Amino acid sequence: MRSAKRATTLEYALLGLLDQEPHSGYGLRRLFAHTPLGYFSDSPGAIYPALRRLVARRWVGAGAPQGGRRRQEYRISARGRAALGAWLRLPVTAADVVSDPDALMLRFAFMGQALPAAVIRGFLREYERRMASQLEDLRRHHGEQSHTWSLTGRLAFEHGLALHETKVAWARNAARTLEKTKEKP
Amino acid sequence: MRSAKRATTLEYALLGLLDQEPHSGYGLRRLFAHTPLGYFSDSPGAIYPALRRLVARRWVGAGAPQGGRRRQEYRISARGRAALGAWLRLPVTAADVVSDPDALMLRFAFMGQALPAAVIRGFLREYERRMASQLEDLRRHHGEQSHTWSLTGRLAFEHGLALHETKVAWARNAARTLEKTKEKP
DNA sequence: GGATACATGTAAGATGTTACATGATTGT
DNA sequence: ACAATCATGTAACATCTTACATGTATCC
């Protein structure tokens, strides 16, 4: 079996959380529910099947459920840590930046524990470059097309432009922050 | 039948585009593919079934396919325009702001042709209020929890904060722009 | 005449949503 | 004893992705 099919973003999100510390399924659901950054739903119909898929891949191990049906602790395995690392090291493609920027941020959030600082800085450089290039495309598109749009259509597009500008600026700042903490550990 | 179940975001996106002018299925796919703001995929397996669902709801009509299998024009119906209007007038809930902000922007983009300016201004006021309140929640969460996170985890969260700030600022600006165009039409 | 873009469709499979079901523990 | 929360699960359903299939018009 060549590198078995990629997992879903939800599965990697669970894996990344389990890389920080063991959790029960319910605990993970609570994290999604009570954490105000909610890209994922806390629905049991999504979480529990995803956890079982991770167990089937041997990326996480499940402690035996003690008692009648009490909480079950999941913890990441060595294979799981390797799979997470491989996902985190994936290149930043132009397609990622347009169609799944949230997944890129999720990956960045998990890098701290898992990757050496040099790789993280490399990710940020690529991220900034790709995002800046996408911003240019958007600006060109705006220049060429905006006169054909309605007022709200134009404003909505400019909303997208503003977000991209914020993202580029964030990447610069984040890189600077990483440099600073490198100097004085 | 009470207000038949809500349609998917993709269906409303297609409906909104058809509200601007008639398109063929392929034309709609091209819009998704060549427009640099890509929340939707251009895959035929998504677009064509969605169009047929819209036809089944009688929200759009399909011109008879001329010739062997040539292009087929879809156009919005009166019922479709009503359904689009109802979707656009939906209140801005706190849940929308956290879990589906893109759909809110999509709605705003389509409002120009479909709603009176007063309703659009009302949407923007609600949007700004909800987004600002969500931003406060995030800031509080950051203040309480950020010391427990990794460096990249904190930076990723601050990315989310920056986006929310940009969104609030955008809403203020957009409201001002709408006021100005009201004064001098 | 062949390549490319145009144009529409289907089938298999995986994932996620919604709603329901079940039982244990804790607090009062 | 009762309610609320903890904790896990399943079943039905709709949607989307990916890959394949098919045929037309146009350009060189």
GROMACS .gro file of C-alpha atoms (C1' of nucleotides) in nm:
model
  426
    1MET     CA    1   0.000   0.000   0.000
    2ARG     CA    2   0.146   0.328  -0.111
    3SER     CA    3   0.073   0.615   0.128
    4ALA     CA    4  -0.291   0.525   0.203
    5LYS     CA    5  -0.539   0.792   0.096
    6ARG     CA    6  -0.532   1.127   0.268
    7ALA     CA    7  -0.758   1.171   0.570
    8THR     CA    8  -1.025   1.439   0.602
    9THR     CA    9  -0.960   1.775   0.760
   10LEU     CA   10  -1.176   1.676   1.055
   11GLU     CA   11  -0.961   1.369   1.109
   12TYR     CA   12  -0.644   1.576   1.106
   13ALA     CA   13  -0.801   1.826   1.342
   14LEU     CA   14  -0.876   1.547   1.588
   15LEU     CA   15  -0.529   1.405   1.539
   16GLY     CA   16  -0.368   1.741   1.605
   17LEU     CA   17  -0.564   1.786   1.927
   18LEU     CA   18  -0.471   1.437   2.039
   19ASP     CA   19  -0.108   1.524   1.967
   20GLN     CA   20  -0.130   1.783   2.242
   21GLU     CA   21  -0.286   1.551   2.497
   22PRO     CA   22  -0.520   1.250   2.518
   23HIS     CA   23  -0.890   1.324   2.505
   24SER     CA   24  -1.218   1.139   2.512
   25GLY     CA   25  -1.461   1.171   2.223
   26TYR     CA   26  -1.684   1.384   2.439
   27GLY     CA   27  -1.391   1.601   2.540
   28LEU     CA   28  -1.308   1.664   2.176
   29ARG     CA   29  -1.668   1.750   2.103
   30ARG     CA   30  -1.660   2.000   2.386
   31LEU     CA   31  -1.347   2.160   2.246
   32PHE     CA   32  -1.523   2.215   1.916
   33ALA     CA   33  -1.842   2.333   2.082
   34HIS     CA   34  -1.694   2.572   2.339
   35THR     CA   35  -1.404   2.706   2.139
   36PRO     CA   36  -1.524   3.021   1.969
   37LEU     CA   37  -1.338   2.942   1.647
   38GLY     CA   38  -1.580   2.696   1.500
   39TYR     CA   39  -1.492   2.554   1.162
   40PHE     CA   40  -1.600   2.211   1.278
   41SER     CA   41  -1.924   2.089   1.416
   42ASP     CA   42  -1.944   1.906   1.742
   43SER     CA   43  -2.206   1.663   1.614
   44PRO     CA   44  -2.159   1.310   1.747
   45GLY     CA   45  -2.247   1.173   1.406
   46ALA     CA   46  -1.929   1.330   1.273
   47ILE     CA   47  -1.684   1.296   1.564
   48TYR     CA   48  -1.733   0.936   1.671
   49PRO     CA   49  -1.714   0.783   1.323
   50ALA     CA   50  -1.405   0.995   1.251
   51LEU     CA   51  -1.239   0.868   1.569
   52ARG     CA   52  -1.313   0.511   1.470
   53ARG     CA   53  -1.156   0.574   1.130
   54LEU     CA   54  -0.843   0.703   1.303
   55VAL     CA   55  -0.833   0.388   1.517
   56ALA     CA   56  -0.874   0.174   1.205
   57ARG     CA   57  -0.573   0.349   1.052
   58ARG     CA   58  -0.382   0.285   1.376
   59TRP     CA   59  -0.314   0.655   1.407
   60VAL     CA   60  -0.470   0.666   1.752
   61GLY     CA   61  -0.521   0.404   2.021
   62ALA     CA   62  -0.831   0.375   2.233
   63GLY     CA   63  -0.812   0.288   2.599
   64ALA     CA   64  -1.059   0.012   2.692
   65PRO     CA   65  -1.392   0.157   2.800
   66GLN     CA   66  -1.406   0.092   3.174
   67GLY     CA   67  -1.735   0.008   3.346
   68GLY     CA   68  -2.064  -0.002   3.160
   69ARG     CA   69  -2.008   0.258   2.895
   70ARG     CA   70  -1.787   0.521   3.051
   71ARG     CA   71  -1.554   0.759   2.885
   72GLN     CA   72  -1.297   0.628   2.651
   73GLU     CA   73  -0.957   0.796   2.622
   74TYR     CA   74  -0.793   0.826   2.283
   75ARG     CA   75  -0.421   0.890   2.242
   76ILE     CA   76  -0.206   0.942   1.935
   77SER     CA   77   0.032   0.664   1.825
   78ALA     CA   78   0.377   0.687   1.671
   79ARG     CA   79   0.225   0.622   1.329
   80GLY     CA   80  -0.029   0.892   1.398
   81ARG     CA   81   0.244   1.139   1.486
   82ALA     CA   82   0.420   1.053   1.161
   83ALA     CA   83   0.099   1.099   0.961
   84LEU     CA   84   0.036   1.433   1.128
   85GLY     CA   85   0.390   1.543   1.051
   86ALA     CA   86   0.350   1.446   0.686
   87TRP     CA   87   0.030   1.647   0.661
   88LEU     CA   88   0.189   1.949   0.828
   89ARG     CA   89   0.484   1.938   0.588
   90LEU     CA   90   0.270   1.936   0.275
   91PRO     CA   91   0.362   2.224   0.044
   92VAL     CA   92   0.143   2.536   0.035
   93THR     CA   93  -0.018   2.522  -0.306
   94ALA     CA   94  -0.203   2.795  -0.491
   95ALA     CA   95  -0.514   2.576  -0.477
   96ASP     CA   96  -0.494   2.558  -0.097
   97VAL     CA   97  -0.486   2.933  -0.072
   98VAL     CA   98  -0.797   2.984  -0.284
   99SER     CA   99  -1.013   2.691  -0.187
  100ASP     CA  100  -0.911   2.585   0.163
  101PRO     CA  101  -0.732   2.858   0.355
  102ASP     CA  102  -0.879   2.741   0.685
  103ALA     CA  103  -0.701   2.408   0.655
  104LEU     CA  104  -0.373   2.595   0.609
  105MET     CA  105  -0.431   2.785   0.933
  106LEU     CA  106  -0.524   2.466   1.113
  107ARG     CA  107  -0.198   2.315   1.000
  108PHE     CA  108  -0.005   2.618   1.118
  109ALA     CA  109  -0.171   2.605   1.459
  110PHE     CA  110  -0.052   2.247   1.508
  111MET     CA  111   0.304   2.302   1.390
  112GLY     CA  112   0.436   2.441   1.717
  113GLN     CA  113   0.460   2.105   1.895
  114ALA     CA  114   0.543   1.900   1.590
  115LEU     CA  115   0.793   2.071   1.361
  116PRO     CA  116   1.131   2.241   1.396
  117ALA     CA  117   1.126   2.620   1.380
  118ALA     CA  118   1.304   2.629   1.044
  119VAL     CA  119   1.025   2.434   0.876
  120ILE     CA  120   0.762   2.659   1.031
  121ARG     CA  121   0.938   2.966   0.898
  122GLY     CA  122   0.947   2.802   0.555
  123PHE     CA  123   0.573   2.745   0.570
  124LEU     CA  124   0.513   3.110   0.654
  125ARG     CA  125   0.728   3.229   0.366
  126GLU     CA  126   0.537   3.011   0.120
  127TYR     CA  127   0.209   3.113   0.273
  128GLU     CA  128   0.287   3.481   0.237
  129ARG     CA  129   0.409   3.441  -0.119
  130ARG     CA  130   0.104   3.244  -0.231
  131MET     CA  131  -0.136   3.473  -0.052
  132ALA     CA  132   0.026   3.785  -0.197
  133SER     CA  133   0.004   3.638  -0.545
  134GLN     CA  134  -0.361   3.555  -0.496
  135LEU     CA  135  -0.418   3.910  -0.373
  136GLU     CA  136  -0.266   4.043  -0.692
  137ASP     CA  137  -0.497   3.825  -0.899
  138LEU     CA  138  -0.794   3.957  -0.706
  139ARG     CA  139  -0.685   4.318  -0.753
  140ARG     CA  140  -0.642   4.265  -1.126
  141HIS     CA  141  -0.983   4.102  -1.147
  142HIS     CA  142  -1.132   4.391  -0.953
  143GLY     CA  143  -0.972   4.644  -1.185
  144GLU     CA  144  -1.103   4.471  -1.493
  145GLN     CA  145  -1.447   4.364  -1.383
  146SER     CA  146  -1.573   4.574  -1.097
  147HIS     CA  147  -1.756   4.822  -1.320
  148THR     CA  148  -1.991   4.543  -1.431
  149TRP     CA  149  -2.100   4.456  -1.078
  150SER     CA  150  -2.372   4.584  -0.850
  151LEU     CA  151  -2.273   4.804  -0.559
  152THR     CA  152  -2.308   4.524  -0.305
  153GLY     CA  153  -2.128   4.285  -0.538
  154ARG     CA  154  -1.837   4.525  -0.551
  155LEU     CA  155  -1.838   4.576  -0.175
  156ALA     CA  156  -1.845   4.199  -0.116
  157PHE     CA  157  -1.546   4.158  -0.345
  158GLU     CA  158  -1.365   4.433  -0.161
  159HIS     CA  159  -1.437   4.244   0.158
  160GLY     CA  160  -1.243   3.954   0.006
  161LEU     CA  161  -0.960   4.190  -0.087
  162ALA     CA  162  -0.942   4.327   0.266
  163LEU     CA  163  -0.925   3.977   0.412
  164HIS     CA  164  -0.640   3.886   0.183
  165GLU     CA  165  -0.450   4.200   0.275
  166THR     CA  166  -0.496   4.113   0.641
  167LYS     CA  167  -0.365   3.764   0.579
  168VAL     CA  168  -0.052   3.886   0.405
  169ALA     CA  169   0.014   4.135   0.683
  170TRP     CA  170  -0.043   3.866   0.943
  171ALA     CA  171   0.209   3.637   0.776
  172ARG     CA  172   0.476   3.912   0.785
  173ASN     CA  173   0.407   3.978   1.150
  174ALA     CA  174   0.408   3.612   1.241
  175ALA     CA  175   0.743   3.562   1.069
  176ARG     CA  176   0.886   3.853   1.262
  177THR     CA  177   0.753   3.712   1.589
  178LEU     CA  178   0.915   3.378   1.515
  179GLU     CA  179   1.247   3.547   1.444
  180LYS     CA  180   1.234   3.735   1.771
  181THR     CA  181   1.170   3.424   1.980
  182LYS     CA  182   1.456   3.256   1.799
  183GLU     CA  183   1.699   3.526   1.909
  184LYS     CA  184   1.606   3.519   2.275
  185PRO     CA  185   1.480   3.175   2.372
  186MET     CA  186  -4.667   2.240   0.249
  187ARG     CA  187  -4.524   2.497   0.481
  188SER     CA  188  -4.220   2.681   0.347
  189ALA     CA  189  -4.049   2.377   0.188
  190LYS     CA  190  -3.708   2.298   0.337
  191ARG     CA  191  -3.427   2.544   0.287
  192ALA     CA  192  -3.205   2.496  -0.016
  193THR     CA  193  -2.829   2.452  -0.002
  194THR     CA  194  -2.585   2.739  -0.026
  195LEU     CA  195  -2.479   2.616  -0.368
  196GLU     CA  196  -2.838   2.627  -0.486
  197TYR     CA  197  -2.880   2.984  -0.364
  198ALA     CA  198  -2.552   3.078  -0.527
  199LEU     CA  199  -2.678   2.947  -0.860
  200LEU     CA  200  -3.011   3.118  -0.806
  201GLY     CA  201  -2.844   3.449  -0.731
  202LEU     CA  202  -2.635   3.428  -1.046
  203LEU     CA  203  -2.942   3.342  -1.252
  204ASP     CA  204  -3.114   3.645  -1.098
  205GLN     CA  205  -2.857   3.862  -1.274
  206GLU     CA  206  -2.897   3.696  -1.612
  207PRO     CA  207  -2.975   3.357  -1.768
  208HIS     CA  208  -2.692   3.111  -1.790
  209SER     CA  209  -2.627   2.759  -1.911
  210GLY     CA  210  -2.499   2.497  -1.670
  211TYR     CA  211  -2.162   2.515  -1.835
  212GLY     CA  212  -2.162   2.893  -1.811
  213LEU     CA  213  -2.226   2.873  -1.438
  214ARG     CA  214  -1.948   2.621  -1.399
  215ARG     CA  215  -1.714   2.857  -1.579
  216LEU     CA  216  -1.810   3.141  -1.348
  217PHE     CA  217  -1.711   2.928  -1.050
  218ALA     CA  218  -1.395   2.806  -1.216
  219HIS     CA  219  -1.262   3.135  -1.353
  220THR     CA  220  -1.373   3.367  -1.076
  221PRO     CA  221  -1.084   3.397  -0.835
  222LEU     CA  222  -1.309   3.387  -0.529
  223GLY     CA  223  -1.374   3.017  -0.514
  224TYR     CA  224  -1.592   2.897  -0.231
  225PHE     CA  225  -1.768   2.662  -0.468
  226SER     CA  226  -1.638   2.389  -0.688
  227ASP     CA  227  -1.710   2.376  -1.056
  228SER     CA  228  -1.756   2.001  -1.059
  229PRO     CA  229  -2.035   1.886  -1.290
  230GLY     CA  230  -2.141   1.629  -1.031
  231ALA     CA  231  -2.240   1.918  -0.805
  232ILE     CA  232  -2.371   2.182  -1.048
  233TYR     CA  233  -2.598   1.979  -1.275
  234PRO     CA  234  -2.783   1.796  -0.998
  235ALA     CA  235  -2.826   2.127  -0.812
  236LEU     CA  236  -2.974   2.285  -1.123
  237ARG     CA  237  -3.218   1.999  -1.158
  238ARG     CA  238  -3.322   2.044  -0.796
  239LEU     CA  239  -3.390   2.411  -0.867
  240VAL     CA  240  -3.601   2.313  -1.167
  241ALA     CA  241  -3.790   2.060  -0.953
  242ARG     CA  242  -3.869   2.338  -0.705
  243ARG     CA  243  -3.985   2.554  -0.998
  244TRP     CA  244  -3.740   2.822  -0.893
  245VAL     CA  245  -3.580   2.821  -1.237
  246GLY     CA  246  -3.703   2.724  -1.582
  247ALA     CA  247  -3.498   2.540  -1.839
  248GLY     CA  248  -3.516   2.625  -2.208
  249ALA     CA  249  -3.556   2.315  -2.424
  250PRO     CA  250  -3.217   2.181  -2.535
  251GLN     CA  251  -3.195   2.258  -2.905
  252GLY     CA  252  -3.024   2.020  -3.146
  253GLY     CA  253  -2.859   1.701  -3.033
  254ARG     CA  254  -2.738   1.797  -2.692
  255ARG     CA  255  -2.646   2.162  -2.712
  256ARG     CA  256  -2.644   2.417  -2.441
  257GLN     CA  257  -2.943   2.462  -2.222
  258GLU     CA  258  -3.033   2.804  -2.084
  259TYR     CA  259  -3.168   2.836  -1.731
  260ARG     CA  260  -3.358   3.141  -1.614
  261ILE     CA  261  -3.502   3.236  -1.277
  262SER     CA  262  -3.880   3.226  -1.227
  263ALA     CA  263  -4.104   3.454  -1.020
  264ARG     CA  264  -4.113   3.190  -0.748
  265GLY     CA  265  -3.736   3.167  -0.762
  266ARG     CA  266  -3.704   3.541  -0.720
  267ALA     CA  267  -3.933   3.523  -0.419
  268ALA     CA  268  -3.730   3.238  -0.267
  269LEU     CA  269  -3.408   3.430  -0.324
  270GLY     CA  270  -3.558   3.736  -0.158
  271ALA     CA  271  -3.667   3.534   0.143
  272TRP     CA  272  -3.318   3.392   0.181
  273LEU     CA  273  -3.159   3.735   0.150
  274ARG     CA  274  -3.391   3.875   0.417
  275LEU     CA  275  -3.308   3.609   0.674
  276PRO     CA  276  -3.184   3.764   0.999
  277VAL     CA  277  -2.811   3.768   1.075
  278THR     CA  278  -2.776   3.525   1.362
  279ALA     CA  279  -2.482   3.474   1.595
  280ALA     CA  280  -2.453   3.120   1.461
  281ASP     CA  281  -2.419   3.250   1.102
  282VAL     CA  282  -2.132   3.473   1.205
  283VAL     CA  283  -1.932   3.193   1.367
  284SER     CA  284  -2.007   2.899   1.147
  285ASP     CA  285  -2.095   3.031   0.803
  286PRO     CA  286  -1.967   3.383   0.742
  287ASP     CA  287  -1.910   3.312   0.374
  288ALA     CA  288  -2.279   3.254   0.321
  289LEU     CA  289  -2.351   3.594   0.476
  290MET     CA  290  -2.117   3.761   0.229
  291LEU     CA  291  -2.272   3.571  -0.058
  292ARG     CA  292  -2.611   3.701   0.049
  293PHE     CA  293  -2.481   4.055   0.070
  294ALA     CA  294  -2.332   4.030  -0.277
  295PHE     CA  295  -2.670   3.939  -0.423
  296MET     CA  296  -2.871   4.204  -0.238
  297GLY     CA  297  -2.796   4.488  -0.477
  298GLN     CA  298  -3.037   4.379  -0.748
  299ALA     CA  299  -3.294   4.227  -0.520
  300LEU     CA  300  -3.357   4.439  -0.210
  301PRO     CA  301  -3.434   4.803  -0.131
  302ALA     CA  302  -3.144   5.003   0.006
  303ALA     CA  303  -3.302   5.035   0.351
  304VAL     CA  304  -3.305   4.657   0.399
  305ILE     CA  305  -2.944   4.633   0.286
  306ARG     CA  306  -2.841   4.895   0.541
  307GLY     CA  307  -3.026   4.699   0.807
  308PHE     CA  308  -2.834   4.386   0.714
  309LEU     CA  309  -2.506   4.571   0.745
  310ARG     CA  310  -2.596   4.707   1.088
  311GLU     CA  311  -2.681   4.358   1.215
  312TYR     CA  312  -2.373   4.214   1.053
  313GLU     CA  313  -2.148   4.467   1.220
  314ARG     CA  314  -2.311   4.422   1.558
  315ARG     CA  315  -2.290   4.043   1.550
  316MET     CA  316  -1.936   4.045   1.420
  317ALA     CA  317  -1.822   4.293   1.682
  318SER     CA  318  -1.976   4.084   1.956
  319GLN     CA  319  -1.804   3.773   1.823
  320LEU     CA  320  -1.477   3.968   1.816
  321GLU     CA  321  -1.521   4.053   2.182
  322ASP     CA  322  -1.576   3.686   2.266
  323LEU     CA  323  -1.259   3.597   2.081
  324ARG     CA  324  -1.061   3.864   2.261
  325ARG     CA  325  -1.186   3.746   2.598
  326HIS     CA  326  -1.101   3.388   2.510
  327HIS     CA  327  -0.756   3.499   2.400
  328GLY     CA  328  -0.699   3.685   2.723
  329GLU     CA  329  -0.798   3.389   2.933
  330GLN     CA  330  -0.648   3.102   2.740
  331SER     CA  331  -0.361   3.217   2.523
  332HIS     CA  332  -0.093   3.141   2.783
  333THR     CA  333  -0.179   2.770   2.755
  334TRP     CA  334  -0.121   2.757   2.379
  335SER     CA  335   0.185   2.695   2.167
  336LEU     CA  336   0.338   2.988   1.983
  337THR     CA  337   0.186   2.889   1.649
  338GLY     CA  338  -0.146   2.816   1.816
  339ARG     CA  339  -0.149   3.167   1.954
  340LEU     CA  340  -0.048   3.319   1.622
  341ALA     CA  341  -0.321   3.124   1.442
  342PHE     CA  342  -0.577   3.253   1.689
  343GLU     CA  343  -0.451   3.606   1.638
  344HIS     CA  344  -0.500   3.549   1.267
  345GLY     CA  345  -0.865   3.486   1.345
  346LEU     CA  346  -0.879   3.803   1.555
  347ALA     CA  347  -0.728   4.008   1.274
  348LEU     CA  348  -0.983   3.874   1.025
  349HIS     CA  349  -1.268   3.966   1.255
  350GLU     CA  350  -1.131   4.316   1.303
  351THR     CA  351  -1.110   4.353   0.927
  352LYS     CA  352  -1.468   4.238   0.891
  353VAL     CA  353  -1.599   4.488   1.144
  354ALA     CA  354  -1.405   4.767   0.978
  355TRP     CA  355  -1.532   4.660   0.638
  356ALA     CA  356  -1.892   4.673   0.758
  357ARG     CA  357  -1.848   5.031   0.883
  358ASN     CA  358  -1.695   5.135   0.555
  359ALA     CA  359  -1.961   4.962   0.349
  360ALA     CA  360  -2.236   5.133   0.546
  361ARG     CA  361  -2.070   5.470   0.486
  362THR     CA  362  -2.043   5.397   0.114
  363LEU     CA  363  -2.411   5.311   0.099
  364GLU     CA  364  -2.501   5.635   0.276
  365LYS     CA  365  -2.297   5.837   0.030
  366THR     CA  366  -2.460   5.683  -0.277
  367LYS     CA  367  -2.797   5.748  -0.117
  368GLU     CA  368  -2.725   6.121  -0.091
  369LYS     CA  369  -2.611   6.167  -0.450
  370PRO     CA  370  -2.773   5.907  -0.671
  371DG     C1'  371  -0.852   1.505  -3.986
  372DG     C1'  372  -0.718   1.566  -3.522
  373DA     C1'  373  -0.691   1.839  -3.110
  374DT     C1'  374  -0.916   2.134  -2.814
  375DA     C1'  375  -1.279   2.357  -2.599
  376DC     C1'  376  -1.774   2.322  -2.548
  377DA     C1'  377  -2.155   2.087  -2.302
  378DT     C1'  378  -2.405   1.758  -2.030
  379DG     C1'  379  -2.451   1.375  -1.770
  380DT     C1'  380  -2.407   0.938  -1.440
  381DA     C1'  381  -2.232   0.609  -1.089
  382DA     C1'  382  -1.975   0.484  -0.674
  383DG     C1'  383  -1.822   0.615  -0.262
  384DA     C1'  384  -1.729   0.892   0.148
  385DT     C1'  385  -1.863   1.239   0.451
  386DG     C1'  386  -2.148   1.511   0.722
  387DT     C1'  387  -2.628   1.658   0.925
  388DT     C1'  388  -3.017   1.569   1.184
  389DA     C1'  389  -3.266   1.322   1.486
  390DC     C1'  390  -3.314   0.968   1.782
  391DA     C1'  391  -3.170   0.626   2.146
  392DT     C1'  392  -2.933   0.468   2.553
  393DG     C1'  393  -2.729   0.457   2.983
  394DA     C1'  394  -2.408   0.648   3.380
  395DT     C1'  395  -2.292   1.002   3.708
  396DT     C1'  396  -2.360   1.398   3.986
  397DG     C1'  397  -2.597   1.738   4.244
  398DT     C1'  398  -2.999   1.869   4.523
  399DA     C1'  399  -3.578   1.035   4.353
  400DC     C1'  400  -3.529   1.353   3.994
  401DA     C1'  401  -3.301   1.652   3.670
  402DA     C1'  402  -2.914   1.780   3.438
  403DT     C1'  403  -2.501   1.675   3.249
  404DC     C1'  404  -2.185   1.337   3.101
  405DA     C1'  405  -2.088   1.004   2.729
  406DT     C1'  406  -2.140   0.719   2.334
  407DG     C1'  407  -2.366   0.556   1.962
  408DT     C1'  408  -2.678   0.457   1.525
  409DA     C1'  409  -2.983   0.520   1.120
  410DA     C1'  410  -3.168   0.783   0.743
  411DC     C1'  411  -3.079   1.114   0.437
  412DA     C1'  412  -2.872   1.459   0.131
  413DT     C1'  413  -2.478   1.635  -0.062
  414DC     C1'  414  -2.036   1.654  -0.267
  415DT     C1'  415  -1.603   1.445  -0.483
  416DT     C1'  416  -1.393   1.183  -0.819
  417DA     C1'  417  -1.385   0.951  -1.217
  418DC     C1'  418  -1.580   0.813  -1.612
  419DA     C1'  419  -1.875   0.852  -2.042
  420DT     C1'  420  -2.056   1.081  -2.440
  421DG     C1'  421  -2.111   1.375  -2.812
  422DT     C1'  422  -2.069   1.864  -3.069
  423DA     C1'  423  -1.842   2.263  -3.260
  424DT     C1'  424  -1.439   2.496  -3.388
  425DC     C1'  425  -0.972   2.590  -3.507
  426DC     C1'  426  -0.551   2.480  -3.750
   0.00000   0.00000   0.00000
